Amino acid sequence: MNGNATTTHRNVALLSVSSLMAPLITTSEEIDRRLEPVLTRLKLPTGLLQRVAGVYERRNWGPHETFDDAAVKAGKIALREAGIRPSDVGLLINTSVTRKHLEPSVAVRIHHGLGLPSSAINFDIANACLGFVNGMTLAAQLIDSGQIKYAVIIDGEDADEIQSNTIERLGRPGIKRKDFMSEFASLTLGSGAAAAVLGPADAHPGGHRILGGVTRAATQFNDLCVGSVDGMFTDAKALLKGGMELVVSAWTEAKRDWSWSNMDRYILHQVSSVHTNAIVKATGMDKTKIPLTFPTLGNVGPASIPITLAREASTLQPGNRVLLMGVGSGLNTAMMELVW
């Protein structure tokens, strides 16, 4: 019995991918200074974020900026670069983890901000850090089926509140070393926005073909990383072990249908140096072909893959093979191949 869900696409291309960076920079040294009393009390060294996670900076929005406004801006850039009018869009999928409220969807605000037609289907997909790749897969299936012609996948993230809440809570009396380490990952989160436009490949010969990919679930690990606006609580050791077991299983079985051992670029979900090194060891992929954005942007959730792809786009040549790949809380993994 197959453990992977495999998807192939006949006539879908990525027409554009854009990113928008939050303007404020928060350094790990600054966070160390704010946490100095608790680090001293717990006898923990400064520089853990840099040495353990490899995160030196992350971005934050300004006082009058919001993640959904940023997502709208990223979407407008992507539509302009793709040469697609808002009136031609048939589908909008928002994949943001961040949300101001439970309902309505974040997608309705973005749909309105982009000036999309009333006929454009719009909704949120929530699947932790894999949401953007999942959204691309769903949109590609609808384009292949002829139900829609163009789709916008979009994501905006705001780590400001969770960052502030975590630092405040870690500074309280009674916090123990295990409490600190369970919230360590929250301090790596960053803010940003990204968008992509998908459409039919035969109508856009200059587009980047989406060939397909695989997903695989290991939901027995659903409680290893649980997040809210208050904080993100992880069992880091068990999460890494379960995640790598999942990646190896998916990677190994995918060899039946795909050949991903020698891609021109691997665009990974950006978590940390520990996470990246573990994936390299587990799969044998060439580390020199993995661009890194987490050192200066942190973990921007579902936006991290499209942000990294957008930054790398100018270095890619026609015909280059690109693999989008990530592991999301829950656990799930997704891998998607594009031909540039």
Coordinates of C-alpha atoms in Angstrom, one line a residue:
M1 CA 0.0 0.0 0.0
N2 CA 1.4 3.4 -1.0
G3 CA 2.1 5.8 1.9
N4 CA 2.4 8.8 -0.4
A5 CA -0.3 10.7 -2.2
T6 CA 1.1 11.4 -5.6
T7 CA -0.2 14.2 -7.9
T8 CA 0.8 15.0 -11.5
H9 CA -0.2 18.0 -13.5
R10 CA -0.6 18.2 -17.3
N11 CA -0.9 21.8 -18.2
V12 CA -0.1 24.1 -15.3
A13 CA 2.6 26.8 -15.0
L14 CA 3.8 29.1 -12.3
L15 CA 3.5 32.5 -13.9
S16 CA 5.0 34.6 -11.2
V17 CA 6.0 34.6 -7.5
S18 CA 6.6 37.7 -5.4
S19 CA 7.5 38.5 -1.8
L20 CA 7.2 41.5 0.5
M21 CA 9.5 41.9 3.4
A22 CA 8.4 43.4 6.7
P23 CA 10.5 46.6 7.2
L24 CA 11.7 46.3 10.9
I25 CA 14.6 44.1 11.8
T26 CA 14.8 42.4 15.2
T27 CA 18.1 40.8 15.9
S28 CA 18.7 37.7 18.0
E29 CA 21.2 39.9 20.1
E30 CA 18.2 42.2 20.9
I31 CA 16.1 39.2 22.0
D32 CA 19.0 38.0 24.1
R33 CA 19.2 41.4 25.9
R34 CA 15.5 41.3 26.7
L35 CA 15.8 37.7 28.0
E36 CA 19.1 38.3 29.9
P37 CA 17.6 38.0 33.4
V38 CA 16.0 34.6 32.7
L39 CA 19.0 33.3 30.8
T40 CA 21.2 34.2 33.7
R41 CA 18.8 32.6 36.3
L42 CA 18.6 29.4 34.2
K43 CA 22.3 29.4 33.5
L44 CA 21.7 29.4 29.8
P45 CA 24.2 31.1 27.5
T46 CA 23.4 33.9 25.2
G47 CA 23.6 33.3 21.4
L48 CA 21.5 30.1 21.4
L49 CA 19.3 31.5 18.5
Q50 CA 22.4 32.1 16.4
R51 CA 24.4 28.9 17.3
V52 CA 21.6 26.4 17.6
A53 CA 19.0 27.7 15.1
G54 CA 21.3 29.8 12.9
V55 CA 18.8 32.7 13.1
Y56 CA 20.5 36.1 13.4
E57 CA 17.5 38.3 12.4
R58 CA 13.8 38.2 11.8
R59 CA 11.4 40.9 10.4
N60 CA 8.5 42.7 12.0
W61 CA 5.8 44.9 10.7
G62 CA 5.7 48.6 11.5
P63 CA 3.0 50.1 13.8
H64 CA 0.6 50.9 10.9
E65 CA 1.2 47.8 8.8
T66 CA -0.8 44.6 8.8
F67 CA -0.1 41.1 7.4
D68 CA -3.2 41.1 5.2
D69 CA -2.4 44.6 3.7
A70 CA 1.0 43.2 3.0
A71 CA -0.5 40.1 1.4
V72 CA -2.7 42.3 -0.9
K73 CA 0.5 44.2 -1.9
A74 CA 2.3 41.0 -2.7
G75 CA -0.7 39.7 -4.7
K76 CA -0.8 42.9 -6.8
I77 CA 2.9 42.6 -7.6
A78 CA 2.5 38.9 -8.6
L79 CA -0.5 39.7 -10.9
R80 CA 1.4 42.6 -12.5
E81 CA 4.5 40.5 -13.1
A82 CA 2.4 37.7 -14.5
G83 CA 0.5 40.1 -16.8
I84 CA -2.9 38.8 -15.5
R85 CA -5.8 41.1 -14.9
P86 CA -7.7 40.7 -11.6
S87 CA -10.9 40.2 -13.6
D88 CA -9.4 37.0 -15.1
V89 CA -8.7 35.3 -11.7
G90 CA -11.0 32.4 -10.9
L91 CA -9.5 31.3 -7.6
L92 CA -7.9 32.9 -4.5
I93 CA -6.4 30.7 -1.8
N94 CA -5.0 32.3 1.3
T95 CA -2.7 30.1 3.3
S96 CA -1.8 32.4 6.2
V97 CA -1.4 30.9 9.7
T98 CA -1.9 34.4 11.0
R99 CA -5.5 35.6 11.4
K100 CA -7.1 38.5 13.3
H101 CA -10.3 36.5 14.1
L102 CA -11.8 33.1 13.5
E103 CA -14.2 34.3 10.9
P104 CA -14.7 35.5 8.3
S105 CA -11.8 34.0 6.3
V106 CA -8.7 36.1 5.7
A107 CA -9.3 35.4 2.0
V108 CA -12.3 37.7 1.9
R109 CA -10.2 40.7 2.9
I110 CA -7.6 39.9 0.3
H111 CA -10.1 39.2 -2.4
H112 CA -11.6 42.6 -1.8
G113 CA -8.2 44.3 -1.6
L114 CA -7.1 42.7 -5.0
G115 CA -10.3 43.8 -6.7
L116 CA -11.2 40.3 -7.8
P117 CA -14.5 39.5 -9.4
S118 CA -17.5 38.1 -7.5
S119 CA -17.0 34.9 -9.6
A120 CA -13.6 34.2 -8.1
I121 CA -13.8 31.4 -5.5
N122 CA -11.9 32.4 -2.3
F123 CA -11.1 30.6 0.9
D124 CA -8.4 29.8 3.4
I125 CA -6.3 26.7 3.6
A126 CA -4.7 26.0 7.0
N127 CA -2.1 23.3 7.2
A128 CA 0.7 24.9 9.2
C129 CA 3.9 25.6 7.2
L130 CA 2.8 23.5 4.2
G131 CA -0.3 25.6 3.3
F132 CA 1.3 27.4 0.4
V133 CA 2.4 24.3 -1.4
N134 CA -0.9 22.6 -0.7
G135 CA -2.7 25.6 -2.1
M136 CA -0.6 25.4 -5.3
T137 CA -1.5 21.8 -5.7
L138 CA -5.2 22.4 -5.3
A139 CA -5.1 25.3 -7.7
A140 CA -3.2 23.3 -10.2
Q141 CA -5.8 20.5 -10.1
L142 CA -8.6 23.0 -10.8
I143 CA -6.7 24.5 -13.7
D144 CA -6.0 21.1 -15.2
S145 CA -9.7 20.2 -14.8
G146 CA -10.7 23.3 -16.7
Q147 CA -12.8 24.7 -13.8
I148 CA -10.6 27.9 -13.6
K149 CA -8.0 29.5 -15.7
Y150 CA -5.9 31.6 -13.3
A151 CA -5.3 31.3 -9.5
V152 CA -3.6 33.4 -6.9
I153 CA -2.0 31.7 -3.9
I154 CA -1.2 34.2 -1.2
D155 CA 0.2 34.3 2.4
G156 CA 0.9 37.0 5.0
E157 CA 2.4 36.3 8.4
D158 CA 2.8 38.5 11.5
A159 CA 5.0 37.1 14.3
D160 CA 5.0 40.3 16.3
E161 CA 2.4 39.3 18.9
I162 CA 3.6 35.8 19.5
Q163 CA 7.2 37.1 19.8
S164 CA 6.2 39.7 22.4
N165 CA 4.0 37.2 24.3
T166 CA 6.7 34.6 24.4
I167 CA 9.4 37.0 25.6
E168 CA 7.0 38.4 28.3
R169 CA 6.1 34.9 29.5
L170 CA 9.7 33.6 29.6
G171 CA 10.6 36.5 31.8
R172 CA 8.1 35.5 34.5
P173 CA 9.2 34.0 37.8
G174 CA 8.9 30.2 38.0
I175 CA 9.9 29.6 34.3
K176 CA 12.2 26.5 34.2
R177 CA 14.7 25.4 31.7
K178 CA 12.3 22.9 30.1
D179 CA 9.7 25.6 29.7
F180 CA 12.2 27.9 28.0
M181 CA 13.3 25.2 25.5
S182 CA 9.7 24.3 24.7
E183 CA 9.1 27.9 23.5
F184 CA 12.5 28.4 21.9
A185 CA 11.1 27.9 18.4
S186 CA 8.7 30.8 18.9
L187 CA 11.7 33.2 19.0
T188 CA 12.8 32.1 15.5
L189 CA 9.5 33.3 13.9
G190 CA 9.5 36.2 11.4
S191 CA 7.0 38.3 9.5
G192 CA 6.5 38.6 5.7
A193 CA 4.2 38.1 2.7
A194 CA 4.3 36.2 -0.6
A195 CA 2.0 35.5 -3.6
A196 CA 2.1 33.3 -6.7
V197 CA 0.0 33.3 -9.9
L198 CA -0.8 30.0 -11.6
G199 CA -2.3 29.5 -15.0
P200 CA -2.4 27.2 -18.1
A201 CA 1.0 26.3 -19.4
D202 CA -0.1 26.1 -23.1
A203 CA -1.2 29.8 -22.9
H204 CA 2.0 30.9 -21.3
P205 CA 5.1 29.2 -22.8
G206 CA 7.4 31.4 -20.7
G207 CA 5.9 30.1 -17.5
H208 CA 7.5 27.5 -15.2
R209 CA 5.8 24.1 -15.5
I210 CA 4.5 22.5 -12.4
L211 CA 4.9 18.8 -12.9
G212 CA 3.4 17.5 -9.6
G213 CA 4.7 15.9 -6.4
V214 CA 3.8 14.0 -3.3
T215 CA 2.4 14.5 0.2
R216 CA 2.5 12.2 3.2
A217 CA 1.1 12.3 6.7
A218 CA 2.3 11.1 10.1
T219 CA -0.5 12.5 12.2
Q220 CA 0.5 10.4 15.2
F221 CA 2.8 13.3 15.9
N222 CA 0.0 15.9 16.0
D223 CA 0.8 17.2 19.5
L224 CA 4.6 17.8 19.1
C225 CA 4.3 21.4 17.9
V226 CA 1.2 23.4 18.9
G227 CA 0.9 27.1 18.3
S228 CA -1.4 30.0 19.0
V229 CA -1.0 33.8 19.3
D230 CA 0.2 33.2 22.9
G231 CA 3.1 31.0 21.8
M232 CA 4.4 28.0 20.0
F233 CA 5.2 25.0 22.2
T234 CA 7.4 22.2 20.8
D235 CA 9.0 19.0 21.8
A236 CA 12.0 19.8 19.6
K237 CA 13.8 16.5 19.8
A238 CA 10.7 14.3 19.1
L239 CA 9.6 16.8 16.4
L240 CA 12.9 16.5 14.6
K241 CA 13.0 12.7 14.9
G242 CA 9.4 12.3 13.7
G243 CA 9.9 14.8 10.9
M244 CA 13.0 13.1 9.5
E245 CA 11.3 9.7 9.6
L246 CA 8.4 11.2 7.6
V247 CA 10.7 12.8 5.1
V248 CA 12.8 9.6 4.6
S249 CA 9.6 7.6 4.1
A250 CA 8.2 10.0 1.6
W251 CA 11.5 10.6 -0.3
T252 CA 12.2 6.9 -0.5
E253 CA 8.8 5.9 -1.9
A254 CA 8.7 8.9 -4.3
K255 CA 11.6 7.3 -6.2
R256 CA 9.1 5.1 -7.8
D257 CA 7.7 8.0 -9.8
W258 CA 10.2 10.9 -9.4
S259 CA 13.9 11.4 -9.7
W260 CA 14.9 14.2 -7.2
S261 CA 18.4 13.3 -6.2
N262 CA 20.0 15.8 -8.6
M263 CA 17.8 18.9 -8.8
D264 CA 19.2 22.3 -9.8
R265 CA 17.7 23.9 -6.7
Y266 CA 16.0 22.7 -3.5
I267 CA 13.6 25.3 -2.0
L268 CA 13.0 24.1 1.6
H269 CA 10.7 25.4 4.2
Q270 CA 13.0 27.6 6.2
V271 CA 13.2 26.6 9.9
S272 CA 16.8 26.4 11.2
S273 CA 20.3 25.1 10.5
V274 CA 19.5 22.0 12.6
H275 CA 16.5 21.2 10.5
T276 CA 18.2 21.9 7.2
N277 CA 21.3 19.8 8.1
A278 CA 19.0 16.9 9.2
I279 CA 17.2 17.0 5.8
V280 CA 20.5 17.0 3.9
K281 CA 21.7 14.0 5.9
A282 CA 18.4 12.1 5.5
T283 CA 18.1 12.6 1.8
G284 CA 21.6 13.0 0.5
M285 CA 20.7 16.2 -1.4
D286 CA 23.5 18.7 -2.3
K287 CA 23.6 21.4 0.3
T288 CA 25.1 23.9 -2.1
K289 CA 21.9 23.8 -4.0
I290 CA 19.8 24.8 -1.0
P291 CA 19.4 28.6 -0.6
L292 CA 18.9 29.8 3.0
T293 CA 16.7 32.7 4.1
F294 CA 16.1 31.8 7.8
P295 CA 19.4 33.4 9.0
T296 CA 18.0 36.9 8.2
L297 CA 14.3 36.3 8.0
G298 CA 13.6 33.5 10.5
N299 CA 10.8 31.1 10.0
V300 CA 8.0 32.9 8.1
G301 CA 5.7 29.9 8.2
P302 CA 3.9 29.0 4.9
A303 CA 5.4 32.2 3.3
S304 CA 9.0 30.9 3.7
I305 CA 9.0 28.7 0.6
P306 CA 7.6 31.3 -1.8
I307 CA 9.7 34.0 -0.3
T308 CA 12.8 31.9 -0.8
L309 CA 11.8 31.0 -4.3
A310 CA 11.1 34.6 -5.2
R311 CA 14.6 35.6 -4.0
E312 CA 16.2 32.7 -5.9
A313 CA 14.2 33.3 -9.2
S314 CA 16.8 35.6 -10.8
T315 CA 19.5 32.9 -10.5
L316 CA 17.4 30.2 -12.2
Q317 CA 17.8 29.3 -15.9
P318 CA 15.2 28.0 -18.3
G319 CA 15.0 24.2 -17.9
N320 CA 16.3 24.2 -14.3
R321 CA 14.6 21.6 -12.1
V322 CA 13.4 23.0 -8.8
L323 CA 11.9 21.0 -5.8
L324 CA 9.7 22.8 -3.2
M325 CA 9.8 20.8 0.0
G326 CA 8.7 21.1 3.6
V327 CA 7.5 19.5 6.8
G328 CA 4.6 21.1 8.7
S329 CA 3.3 20.6 12.2
G330 CA 1.0 17.8 12.5
L331 CA 3.0 16.1 10.9
N332 CA 2.8 16.4 7.1
T333 CA 5.3 16.7 4.4
A334 CA 5.0 17.9 0.8
M335 CA 7.3 17.9 -2.2
M336 CA 6.5 19.6 -5.6
E337 CA 8.6 19.7 -8.7
L338 CA 8.8 22.7 -11.1
V339 CA 10.7 23.1 -14.3
W340 CA 12.0 26.6 -14.7

